[in-house]
């Protein structure tokens, strides 16, 4: 439709000559539309919300150039959305749900067009208005309470093919690399950024179809199970270890400690595993074990979680290999303590060391050492996947005990170090990448035959009273 010509103010210090185009006025000058017929049609809600003056006959019960019909049909759309996910939602024993709704993409550009016409910022938002009407309907259909806290998260989409398609086409066009002449430099024919909202003609086109339900997903916030594990046998990796599709170890700690969890909670198959540090597959984890956390994703059943029963099942299944203790439900803050503990807490080790040509005087010297610092470059064996850094680490104490049982120059070495020290490299020296090493201190080549972690000095999970164990 034709726009009414705009007249410049008499106060304008430099009135534009009539022969040249008039500069567009500031947005506020649009506050009262010159021709009401240039609007709409709009639904009553949008007309009121946008605070625009309209002719009565432009107000429609359903079609709307601003919300595309989302608001006049909010209740029926909400019902359709809820019915789409109802079967899935009832499988969860969660009392409440949070919801995120994706509205048709064209709404942003249309809102901008109306806001500019109305003269600037307007608090009215289709999203909020829709939520107000949709939530009670969804609560009724799903039989659950709405809460921003979840724990169920519904991600629901309302689509409008008629207006979505041109936007998608435009975005695809913007992503396509521009054809360039052979000698053309970059930046000469850059396509418009896809993120920029399209400038719409005013009024925006009148939709001929109504929005419909799009893709919907349901997720539950993860719950966390904490505990400590012992690894009593060697050749068990901490997590599933595969190279080119082939398992490198028969078992992993993560598999053992999560045994039965998917069964009990009906969670997703992939369960997250986190621990306070790690040991290699050929290293045992003894003493009181190492703290770990399982991230149980998308659990359908949480009310009946019995951590003690889970630990018992795992311990029976993997007797003599991996054992779980102090299993309990933990919260996010407690999970953080494990991550922090990994960085901070001291570790105690015991190892079997082969070291020829060492006399008792040397052994006594080593045993008398006060705490000392070692400088460790990233070990050669992990250099392909870790950055090459130098980390200073403290050895708090070290004790060597000769094992004179006729098997050669064997020693039991126990030591306590700062978290994150590489013990194998400290014993052997890693071709000089760890200084000093036990090898360099002894003046011989010391080799490590067996290694066990005997203490992870992180008191975790926190002690619980019996009735709080599944809180
Ligand atoms: Zn509307």
Tab-separated table of C-alpha atoms and ligand atoms in Angstrom:
chain	number	residue	atom	x	y	z
A	1	UNK	CA	0.000	0.000	0.000
A	2	UNK	CA	1.138	3.549	-0.677
A	3	UNK	CA	2.695	5.504	2.123
A	4	UNK	CA	1.472	9.004	2.911
A	5	UNK	CA	4.241	11.509	2.071
A	6	UNK	CA	5.920	12.866	5.140
A	7	UNK	CA	6.157	16.599	5.730
A	8	UNK	CA	9.281	18.110	7.246
A	9	UNK	CA	8.900	20.373	10.236
A	10	UNK	CA	8.974	24.154	9.769
A	11	UNK	CA	11.545	24.281	12.549
A	12	UNK	CA	13.958	22.213	10.493
A	13	UNK	CA	17.064	24.425	10.154
A	14	UNK	CA	17.810	23.080	6.689
A	15	UNK	CA	14.607	22.134	4.900
A	16	UNK	CA	15.248	19.705	2.104
A	17	UNK	CA	14.601	21.068	-1.391
A	18	UNK	CA	11.432	19.586	-2.873
A	19	UNK	CA	13.378	18.057	-5.740
A	20	UNK	CA	15.404	15.700	-3.498
A	21	UNK	CA	14.028	12.804	-1.404
A	22	UNK	CA	13.091	13.667	2.145
A	23	UNK	CA	15.168	12.027	4.855
A	24	UNK	CA	13.168	9.502	6.928
A	25	UNK	CA	11.950	10.959	10.213
A	26	UNK	CA	12.929	9.628	13.621
A	27	UNK	CA	10.982	6.572	14.727
A	28	UNK	CA	8.848	8.442	17.283
A	29	UNK	CA	7.234	10.466	14.517
A	30	UNK	CA	5.528	7.246	13.432
A	31	UNK	CA	3.640	6.899	16.698
A	32	UNK	CA	0.291	7.619	15.108
A	33	UNK	CA	-0.117	5.837	11.796
A	34	UNK	CA	-1.160	8.185	9.043
A	35	UNK	CA	-3.361	5.590	7.368
A	36	UNK	CA	-4.898	2.958	9.652
A	37	UNK	CA	-5.684	0.833	6.609
A	38	UNK	CA	-1.932	0.263	6.188
A	39	UNK	CA	-2.083	-1.986	9.284
A	40	UNK	CA	-3.248	-5.452	10.057
A	41	UNK	CA	-5.086	-7.605	10.077
A	42	UNK	CA	-4.178	-8.130	13.710
A	43	UNK	CA	-5.633	-10.307	16.429
A	44	UNK	CA	-7.197	-8.443	19.336
A	45	UNK	CA	-4.361	-9.450	21.673
A	46	UNK	CA	-1.624	-8.094	19.416
A	47	UNK	CA	-3.579	-4.922	18.635
A	48	UNK	CA	-3.965	-4.228	22.352
A	49	UNK	CA	-0.435	-5.298	23.205
A	50	UNK	CA	1.141	-3.155	20.499
A	51	UNK	CA	-1.024	-0.188	21.562
A	52	UNK	CA	-1.922	0.670	17.990
A	53	UNK	CA	-5.072	2.452	16.856
A	54	UNK	CA	-7.105	0.435	14.386
A	55	UNK	CA	-10.239	0.357	12.468
A	56	UNK	CA	-12.576	-2.195	14.043
A	57	UNK	CA	-12.770	-4.276	10.877
A	58	UNK	CA	-9.000	-4.910	10.906
A	59	UNK	CA	-9.292	-6.825	14.152
A	60	UNK	CA	-9.715	-10.513	13.387
A	61	UNK	CA	-10.458	-13.471	15.591
A	62	UNK	CA	-7.709	-15.678	14.150
A	63	UNK	CA	-5.415	-14.412	11.411
A	64	UNK	CA	-2.705	-11.987	12.523
A	65	UNK	CA	0.164	-10.321	10.687
A	66	UNK	CA	2.017	-9.884	13.992
A	67	UNK	CA	1.762	-13.256	15.807
A	68	UNK	CA	0.739	-15.367	12.772
A	69	UNK	CA	-2.197	-16.693	14.796
A	70	UNK	CA	-0.089	-18.061	17.671
A	71	UNK	CA	-1.949	-16.024	20.294
A	72	UNK	CA	-5.565	-16.448	19.176
A	73	UNK	CA	-4.863	-20.194	18.942
A	74	UNK	CA	-2.645	-20.414	22.037
A	75	UNK	CA	-4.896	-22.824	23.931
A	76	UNK	CA	-5.333	-25.278	21.061
A	77	UNK	CA	-1.628	-25.117	20.151
A	78	UNK	CA	-0.671	-25.718	23.788
A	79	UNK	CA	-3.025	-28.681	23.949
A	80	UNK	CA	-1.567	-30.129	20.730
A	81	UNK	CA	2.003	-29.648	22.032
A	82	UNK	CA	1.204	-31.293	25.346
A	83	UNK	CA	-0.580	-34.189	23.671
A	84	UNK	CA	2.434	-34.733	21.402
A	85	UNK	CA	4.715	-35.361	24.396
A	86	UNK	CA	2.181	-36.731	26.902
A	87	UNK	CA	3.040	-40.436	26.497
A	88	UNK	CA	6.712	-39.645	26.906
A	89	UNK	CA	6.171	-37.316	29.866
A	90	UNK	CA	4.073	-39.733	31.914
A	91	UNK	CA	6.980	-42.219	31.875
A	92	UNK	CA	8.903	-39.874	34.211
A	93	UNK	CA	8.237	-39.833	37.936
A	94	UNK	CA	9.007	-36.091	37.980
A	95	UNK	CA	6.366	-33.886	39.632
A	96	UNK	CA	7.012	-30.791	37.516
A	97	UNK	CA	8.224	-29.594	34.153
A	98	UNK	CA	9.896	-26.557	32.664
A	99	UNK	CA	9.198	-25.655	29.086
A	100	UNK	CA	11.011	-23.847	26.328
A	101	UNK	CA	8.951	-23.036	23.283
A	102	UNK	CA	10.394	-22.174	19.907
A	103	UNK	CA	7.987	-19.956	18.021
A	104	UNK	CA	7.898	-19.458	14.232
A	105	UNK	CA	11.059	-17.711	13.127
A	106	UNK	CA	9.204	-14.993	11.245
A	107	UNK	CA	7.815	-13.532	14.476
A	108	UNK	CA	10.972	-11.563	15.269
A	109	UNK	CA	10.984	-9.635	11.992
A	110	UNK	CA	7.254	-8.958	12.184
A	111	UNK	CA	7.508	-7.708	15.744
A	112	UNK	CA	10.336	-5.371	14.748
A	113	UNK	CA	8.265	-3.990	11.885
A	114	UNK	CA	5.342	-3.220	14.200
A	115	UNK	CA	7.487	-1.830	16.989
A	116	UNK	CA	9.141	0.565	14.558
A	117	UNK	CA	5.756	1.623	13.275
A	118	UNK	CA	4.434	2.065	16.804
A	119	UNK	CA	7.337	4.316	17.713
A	120	UNK	CA	10.002	2.388	19.562
A	121	UNK	CA	10.212	-0.082	22.409
A	122	UNK	CA	7.141	-2.100	23.342
A	123	UNK	CA	7.129	-4.560	26.220
A	124	UNK	CA	4.510	-6.792	24.602
A	125	UNK	CA	6.038	-10.171	23.690
A	126	UNK	CA	4.240	-12.968	21.870
A	127	UNK	CA	6.390	-15.508	23.762
A	128	UNK	CA	5.255	-14.292	27.188
A	129	UNK	CA	1.640	-13.927	26.139
A	130	UNK	CA	1.686	-17.426	24.694
A	131	UNK	CA	3.257	-18.904	27.838
A	132	UNK	CA	0.595	-17.261	30.023
A	133	UNK	CA	-2.143	-19.027	28.071
A	134	UNK	CA	-0.305	-22.266	27.315
A	135	UNK	CA	1.021	-23.259	30.742
A	136	UNK	CA	-2.344	-23.945	32.453
A	137	UNK	CA	-3.458	-26.041	29.467
A	138	UNK	CA	-0.207	-28.012	29.467
A	139	UNK	CA	-0.395	-28.597	33.224
A	140	UNK	CA	-3.876	-29.998	32.772
A	141	UNK	CA	-2.986	-32.285	29.845
A	142	UNK	CA	0.280	-33.537	31.374
A	143	UNK	CA	-1.002	-33.851	34.928
A	144	UNK	CA	2.186	-32.200	36.212
A	145	UNK	CA	3.016	-28.823	37.678
A	146	UNK	CA	4.951	-26.155	35.770
A	147	UNK	CA	8.210	-25.037	37.408
A	148	UNK	CA	11.187	-23.185	35.991
A	149	UNK	CA	13.296	-25.586	38.089
A	150	UNK	CA	12.301	-28.603	35.993
A	151	UNK	CA	13.363	-31.343	36.530
A	152	UNK	CA	11.656	-32.235	33.250
A	153	UNK	CA	12.612	-29.987	30.353
A	154	UNK	CA	10.211	-29.828	27.447
A	155	UNK	CA	11.620	-28.322	24.284
A	156	UNK	CA	8.632	-27.655	22.066
A	157	UNK	CA	8.443	-26.064	18.651
A	158	UNK	CA	5.648	-24.268	16.856
A	159	UNK	CA	6.340	-23.911	13.161
A	160	UNK	CA	4.717	-21.981	10.355
A	161	UNK	CA	5.837	-23.397	7.014
A	162	UNK	CA	4.485	-20.464	5.020
A	163	UNK	CA	6.871	-17.985	6.663
A	164	UNK	CA	9.610	-20.398	7.840
A	165	UNK	CA	10.456	-21.554	4.311
A	166	UNK	CA	11.540	-18.160	2.908
A	167	UNK	CA	13.688	-17.524	6.007
A	168	UNK	CA	15.358	-20.926	5.715
A	169	UNK	CA	15.999	-20.318	2.008
A	170	UNK	CA	17.502	-16.928	2.769
A	171	UNK	CA	19.758	-18.405	5.466
A	172	UNK	CA	20.906	-21.148	3.071
A	173	UNK	CA	21.651	-18.514	0.441
A	174	UNK	CA	23.709	-16.508	2.933
A	175	UNK	CA	25.746	-19.594	3.858
A	176	UNK	CA	26.571	-20.412	0.240
A	177	UNK	CA	30.023	-19.077	-0.666
A	178	UNK	CA	29.729	-16.183	-3.097
A	179	UNK	CA	31.081	-16.761	-6.598
A	180	UNK	CA	34.106	-14.595	-7.125
A	181	UNK	CA	36.018	-13.488	-10.160
A	182	UNK	CA	39.539	-14.763	-10.440
A	183	UNK	CA	41.203	-11.573	-9.257
A	184	UNK	CA	38.468	-10.386	-6.967
A	185	UNK	CA	39.489	-9.790	-3.394
A	186	UNK	CA	37.559	-10.948	-0.383
A	187	UNK	CA	34.711	-8.863	0.983
A	188	UNK	CA	33.559	-7.397	-2.335
A	189	UNK	CA	30.445	-9.490	-2.712
A	190	UNK	CA	29.851	-10.797	0.785
A	191	UNK	CA	26.300	-12.049	1.243
A	192	UNK	CA	24.194	-10.401	3.943
A	193	UNK	CA	24.722	-12.018	7.323
A	194	UNK	CA	22.079	-14.663	7.975
A	195	UNK	CA	21.678	-13.419	11.539
A	196	UNK	CA	20.409	-10.024	10.441
A	197	UNK	CA	16.613	-9.877	10.626
A	198	UNK	CA	14.987	-9.382	7.290
A	199	UNK	CA	13.575	-5.918	6.618
A	200	UNK	CA	9.908	-6.537	6.066
A	201	UNK	CA	7.615	-4.364	3.998
A	202	UNK	CA	4.907	-2.756	6.074
A	203	UNK	CA	2.414	-4.132	6.829
A	204	UNK	CA	3.868	-7.676	6.758
A	205	UNK	CA	2.060	-10.147	4.501
A	206	UNK	CA	-1.191	-11.630	5.766
A	207	UNK	CA	-0.710	-15.327	6.593
A	208	UNK	CA	-3.051	-17.773	4.889
A	209	UNK	CA	-2.236	-20.755	7.132
A	210	UNK	CA	-2.016	-21.316	10.869
A	211	UNK	CA	1.069	-22.409	12.844
A	212	UNK	CA	1.371	-26.083	13.744
A	213	UNK	CA	3.270	-28.274	16.216
A	214	UNK	CA	6.916	-28.892	15.257
A	215	UNK	CA	9.636	-31.089	16.760
A	216	UNK	CA	9.298	-31.740	20.499
A	217	UNK	CA	11.750	-33.329	22.928
A	218	UNK	CA	11.580	-34.254	26.606
A	219	UNK	CA	14.635	-34.430	28.880
A	220	UNK	CA	15.131	-34.755	32.591
A	221	UNK	CA	17.915	-32.917	34.406
A	222	UNK	CA	20.693	-35.356	35.292
A	223	UNK	CA	20.922	-36.841	38.743
A	224	UNK	CA	24.272	-37.713	40.270
A	225	UNK	CA	25.373	-40.825	42.120
A	226	UNK	CA	28.597	-40.612	44.087
A	227	UNK	CA	30.794	-43.156	45.809
A	228	UNK	CA	34.313	-44.566	45.999
A	229	UNK	CA	35.740	-47.421	44.000
A	230	UNK	CA	38.478	-49.949	44.560
A	231	UNK	CA	40.220	-51.598	41.633
A	232	UNK	CA	41.632	-54.859	42.891
A	233	UNK	CA	42.853	-56.236	39.568
A	234	UNK	CA	45.119	-54.795	36.890
A	235	UNK	CA	44.195	-54.422	33.219
A	236	UNK	CA	40.935	-52.634	33.885
A	237	UNK	CA	40.768	-49.223	32.252
A	238	UNK	CA	39.007	-46.393	34.023
A	239	UNK	CA	36.587	-45.739	31.178
A	240	UNK	CA	35.786	-47.779	28.098
A	241	UNK	CA	39.078	-47.934	26.173
A	242	UNK	CA	38.767	-48.628	22.485
A	243	UNK	CA	41.251	-48.280	19.669
A	244	UNK	CA	39.891	-48.615	16.136
A	245	UNK	CA	36.685	-50.142	17.479
A	246	UNK	CA	38.542	-52.838	19.465
A	247	UNK	CA	38.245	-52.970	23.246
A	248	UNK	CA	41.667	-52.758	24.875
A	249	UNK	CA	40.497	-54.024	28.253
A	250	UNK	CA	37.777	-56.503	29.091
A	251	UNK	CA	36.322	-54.260	31.777
A	252	UNK	CA	36.266	-50.604	32.722
A	253	UNK	CA	35.722	-49.078	36.152
A	254	UNK	CA	32.957	-46.878	34.730
A	255	UNK	CA	31.045	-49.920	33.480
A	256	UNK	CA	31.452	-51.735	36.792
A	257	UNK	CA	30.367	-48.902	39.076
A	258	UNK	CA	27.372	-48.020	36.884
A	259	UNK	CA	26.188	-51.629	36.794
A	260	UNK	CA	22.407	-51.798	37.232
A	261	UNK	CA	21.905	-48.020	37.178
A	262	UNK	CA	20.203	-47.931	33.771
A	263	UNK	CA	17.961	-50.799	34.858
A	264	UNK	CA	16.891	-49.099	38.044
A	265	UNK	CA	16.420	-45.574	36.679
A	266	UNK	CA	15.521	-46.253	33.036
A	267	UNK	CA	18.027	-43.568	32.102
A	268	UNK	CA	19.746	-43.068	28.739
A	269	UNK	CA	22.268	-45.793	27.918
A	270	UNK	CA	25.250	-43.474	28.142
A	271	UNK	CA	26.058	-42.689	31.779
A	272	UNK	CA	28.633	-39.991	32.516
A	273	UNK	CA	31.628	-40.903	34.694
A	274	UNK	CA	33.822	-38.487	36.622
A	275	UNK	CA	36.469	-39.248	39.225
A	276	UNK	CA	38.976	-37.481	41.460
A	277	UNK	CA	41.962	-38.170	39.208
A	278	UNK	CA	42.610	-41.423	37.403
A	279	UNK	CA	44.958	-44.363	37.314
A	280	UNK	CA	46.247	-46.268	34.301
A	281	UNK	CA	44.697	-49.590	33.328
A	282	UNK	CA	47.654	-51.532	34.805
A	283	UNK	CA	47.503	-49.678	38.136
A	284	UNK	CA	45.350	-50.889	41.029
A	285	UNK	CA	43.302	-48.550	43.219
A	286	UNK	CA	43.500	-49.780	46.811
A	287	UNK	CA	43.078	-48.356	50.326
A	288	UNK	CA	39.752	-46.592	50.774
A	289	UNK	CA	39.296	-46.146	47.041
A	290	UNK	CA	38.866	-43.176	44.750
A	291	UNK	CA	35.823	-40.847	44.708
A	292	UNK	CA	33.694	-41.004	41.567
A	293	UNK	CA	30.451	-39.544	40.254
A	294	UNK	CA	27.963	-41.016	37.808
A	295	UNK	CA	25.903	-38.564	35.793
A	296	UNK	CA	22.606	-40.337	35.227
A	297	UNK	CA	21.002	-38.677	32.234
A	298	UNK	CA	17.317	-38.506	31.479
A	299	UNK	CA	16.253	-40.921	34.231
A	300	UNK	CA	12.575	-41.869	34.077
A	301	UNK	CA	12.515	-43.345	37.572
A	302	UNK	CA	14.225	-41.484	40.393
A	303	UNK	CA	11.937	-42.040	43.374
A	304	UNK	CA	12.972	-45.651	43.822
A	305	UNK	CA	16.732	-45.197	43.518
A	306	UNK	CA	18.477	-47.362	46.101
A	307	UNK	CA	22.219	-46.572	46.017
A	308	UNK	CA	23.048	-49.248	48.577
A	309	UNK	CA	21.333	-51.920	46.498
A	310	UNK	CA	23.145	-50.664	43.387
A	311	UNK	CA	26.518	-50.958	45.126
A	312	UNK	CA	25.659	-54.459	46.341
A	313	UNK	CA	24.717	-55.595	42.853
A	314	UNK	CA	27.916	-54.194	41.348
A	315	UNK	CA	30.065	-55.703	44.105
A	316	UNK	CA	28.537	-59.123	43.591
A	317	UNK	CA	28.920	-58.938	39.816
A	318	UNK	CA	32.549	-57.768	39.870
A	319	UNK	CA	33.793	-59.441	43.056
A	320	UNK	CA	37.597	-59.402	43.233
A	321	UNK	CA	37.834	-56.862	40.412
A	322	UNK	CA	36.045	-53.604	41.175
A	323	UNK	CA	34.243	-52.744	44.408
A	324	UNK	CA	32.005	-49.796	45.229
A	325	UNK	CA	31.485	-48.201	48.628
A	326	UNK	CA	29.549	-45.250	50.067
A	327	UNK	CA	27.257	-45.004	47.043
A	328	UNK	CA	24.686	-42.215	47.462
A	329	UNK	CA	22.789	-39.551	45.547
A	330	UNK	CA	24.834	-36.332	45.491
A	331	UNK	CA	24.033	-32.801	44.388
A	332	UNK	CA	25.788	-30.506	41.914
A	333	UNK	CA	27.832	-28.704	44.576
A	334	UNK	CA	29.111	-32.017	45.849
A	335	UNK	CA	30.054	-32.995	42.293
A	336	UNK	CA	32.169	-29.832	42.128
A	337	UNK	CA	34.097	-30.976	45.201
A	338	UNK	CA	35.272	-34.027	43.261
A	339	UNK	CA	36.529	-31.896	40.388
A	340	UNK	CA	38.314	-29.552	42.784
A	341	UNK	CA	39.649	-32.469	44.825
A	342	UNK	CA	41.294	-33.839	41.723
A	343	UNK	CA	43.493	-30.739	41.619
A	344	UNK	CA	44.177	-30.341	45.312
A	345	UNK	CA	44.362	-33.571	47.210
A	346	UNK	CA	47.508	-35.582	47.873
A	347	UNK	CA	47.825	-39.171	46.647
A	348	UNK	CA	49.714	-42.058	48.182
A	349	UNK	CA	51.279	-44.798	46.075
A	350	UNK	CA	53.126	-48.017	46.504
A	351	UNK	CA	55.236	-49.507	43.746
A	352	UNK	CA	57.507	-52.405	42.985
A	353	UNK	CA	60.791	-51.015	41.680
A	354	UNK	CA	63.756	-52.752	40.095
A	355	UNK	CA	66.951	-50.760	40.754
A	356	UNK	CA	70.368	-52.421	40.316
A	357	UNK	CA	73.533	-51.259	42.076
A	358	UNK	CA	71.920	-49.442	44.996
A	359	UNK	CA	73.523	-49.817	48.418
A	360	UNK	CA	71.817	-49.412	51.793
A	361	UNK	CA	73.481	-46.006	52.320
A	362	UNK	CA	71.662	-44.670	49.221
A	363	UNK	CA	68.401	-46.176	50.423
A	364	UNK	CA	68.833	-44.460	53.801
A	365	UNK	CA	69.538	-41.141	52.046
A	366	UNK	CA	66.351	-41.415	50.009
A	367	UNK	CA	64.302	-42.335	53.077
A	368	UNK	CA	65.669	-39.321	54.958
A	369	UNK	CA	64.693	-36.819	52.248
A	370	UNK	CA	62.406	-33.992	53.340
A	371	UNK	CA	59.606	-32.937	50.973
A	372	UNK	CA	61.034	-31.902	47.609
A	373	UNK	CA	59.888	-30.539	44.285
A	374	UNK	CA	60.101	-32.320	40.967
A	375	UNK	CA	59.722	-30.669	37.567
A	376	UNK	CA	57.660	-32.801	35.226
A	377	UNK	CA	57.320	-32.238	31.524
A	378	UNK	CA	54.284	-33.920	29.992
A	379	UNK	CA	55.273	-37.612	29.720
A	380	UNK	CA	56.285	-38.872	26.286
A	381	UNK	CA	53.610	-41.571	26.434
A	382	UNK	CA	50.754	-39.036	26.665
A	383	UNK	CA	52.350	-36.277	24.592
A	384	UNK	CA	50.223	-37.191	21.569
A	385	UNK	CA	47.056	-36.146	23.408
A	386	UNK	CA	48.198	-33.584	25.997
A	387	UNK	CA	49.975	-30.241	25.567
A	388	UNK	CA	53.689	-30.206	26.312
A	389	UNK	CA	53.877	-28.362	29.627
A	390	UNK	CA	56.231	-28.292	32.591
A	391	UNK	CA	54.489	-28.848	35.917
A	392	UNK	CA	56.258	-28.569	39.257
A	393	UNK	CA	54.946	-31.184	41.711
A	394	UNK	CA	55.814	-31.901	45.330
A	395	UNK	CA	56.886	-35.288	46.647
A	396	UNK	CA	55.858	-35.105	50.314
A	397	UNK	CA	57.780	-38.199	51.408
A	398	UNK	CA	59.258	-41.375	49.960
A	399	UNK	CA	60.265	-44.701	51.570
A	400	UNK	CA	62.282	-47.497	49.949
A	401	UNK	CA	62.267	-51.002	51.436
A	402	UNK	CA	64.529	-53.703	49.970
A	403	UNK	CA	62.735	-56.949	49.142
A	404	UNK	CA	65.527	-59.464	49.670
A	405	UNK	CA	63.726	-62.535	48.486
A	406	UNK	CA	66.249	-63.551	45.857
A	407	UNK	CA	64.431	-62.046	42.894
A	408	UNK	CA	67.043	-59.395	42.189
A	409	UNK	CA	67.414	-55.751	43.192
A	410	UNK	CA	63.770	-55.235	44.073
A	411	UNK	CA	62.347	-52.528	46.297
A	412	UNK	CA	58.950	-51.637	47.657
A	413	UNK	CA	58.687	-47.866	47.251
A	414	UNK	CA	55.892	-45.929	48.923
A	415	UNK	CA	55.448	-42.221	48.456
A	416	UNK	CA	52.982	-39.397	48.801
A	417	UNK	CA	52.792	-36.688	46.153
A	418	UNK	CA	50.795	-33.676	45.221
A	419	UNK	CA	47.781	-34.471	43.005
A	420	UNK	CA	48.565	-34.807	39.324
A	421	UNK	CA	52.142	-36.091	39.593
A	422	UNK	CA	53.108	-38.814	37.107
A	423	UNK	CA	54.543	-41.608	39.263
A	424	UNK	CA	55.916	-43.934	36.582
A	425	UNK	CA	57.855	-41.017	35.143
A	426	UNK	CA	59.081	-39.940	38.578
A	427	UNK	CA	60.531	-43.416	39.163
A	428	UNK	CA	62.087	-43.907	35.719
A	429	UNK	CA	62.907	-40.311	34.737
A	430	UNK	CA	61.187	-40.302	31.324
A	431	UNK	CA	64.485	-39.638	29.483
A	432	UNK	CA	65.172	-36.636	31.678
A	433	UNK	CA	61.716	-35.078	31.303
A	434	UNK	CA	61.099	-35.508	35.052
A	435	UNK	CA	63.838	-34.020	37.271
A	436	UNK	CA	64.817	-35.181	39.743
A	437	UNK	CA	63.557	-38.757	39.426
A	438	UNK	CA	64.175	-41.756	41.653
A	439	UNK	CA	66.582	-42.950	38.937
A	440	UNK	CA	68.583	-39.726	39.062
A	441	UNK	CA	68.531	-39.609	42.875
A	442	UNK	CA	69.845	-43.191	43.046
A	443	UNK	CA	72.294	-42.703	40.190
A	444	UNK	CA	71.029	-45.815	38.396
A	445	UNK	CA	68.211	-46.801	36.098
A	446	UNK	CA	65.187	-47.600	38.243
A	447	UNK	CA	62.322	-49.406	36.552
A	448	UNK	CA	58.751	-49.606	37.813
A	449	UNK	CA	57.209	-53.085	37.676
A	450	UNK	CA	53.925	-52.536	39.503
A	451	UNK	CA	52.068	-49.520	40.770
A	452	UNK	CA	49.140	-49.183	43.149
A	453	UNK	CA	47.361	-46.090	44.363
A	454	UNK	CA	46.880	-46.616	48.089
A	455	UNK	CA	45.260	-43.371	49.177
A	456	UNK	CA	43.334	-40.504	47.604
A	457	UNK	CA	43.176	-37.935	50.385
A	458	UNK	CA	39.753	-36.565	49.525
A	459	UNK	CA	37.083	-37.285	52.135
A	460	UNK	CA	34.141	-37.771	49.786
A	461	UNK	CA	31.209	-38.330	49.341
A	462	UNK	CA	30.073	-36.322	52.369
A	463	UNK	CA	28.761	-38.408	55.258
A	464	UNK	CA	24.972	-38.713	55.303
A	465	UNK	CA	22.352	-39.628	57.789
A	466	UNK	CA	20.327	-42.671	56.783
A	467	UNK	CA	17.190	-40.730	55.856
A	468	UNK	CA	19.116	-38.173	53.748
A	469	UNK	CA	20.872	-40.749	51.589
A	470	UNK	CA	18.380	-40.468	48.757
A	471	UNK	CA	17.513	-36.794	49.168
B	1	LIG	ZN1	-1.655	-11.595	17.032
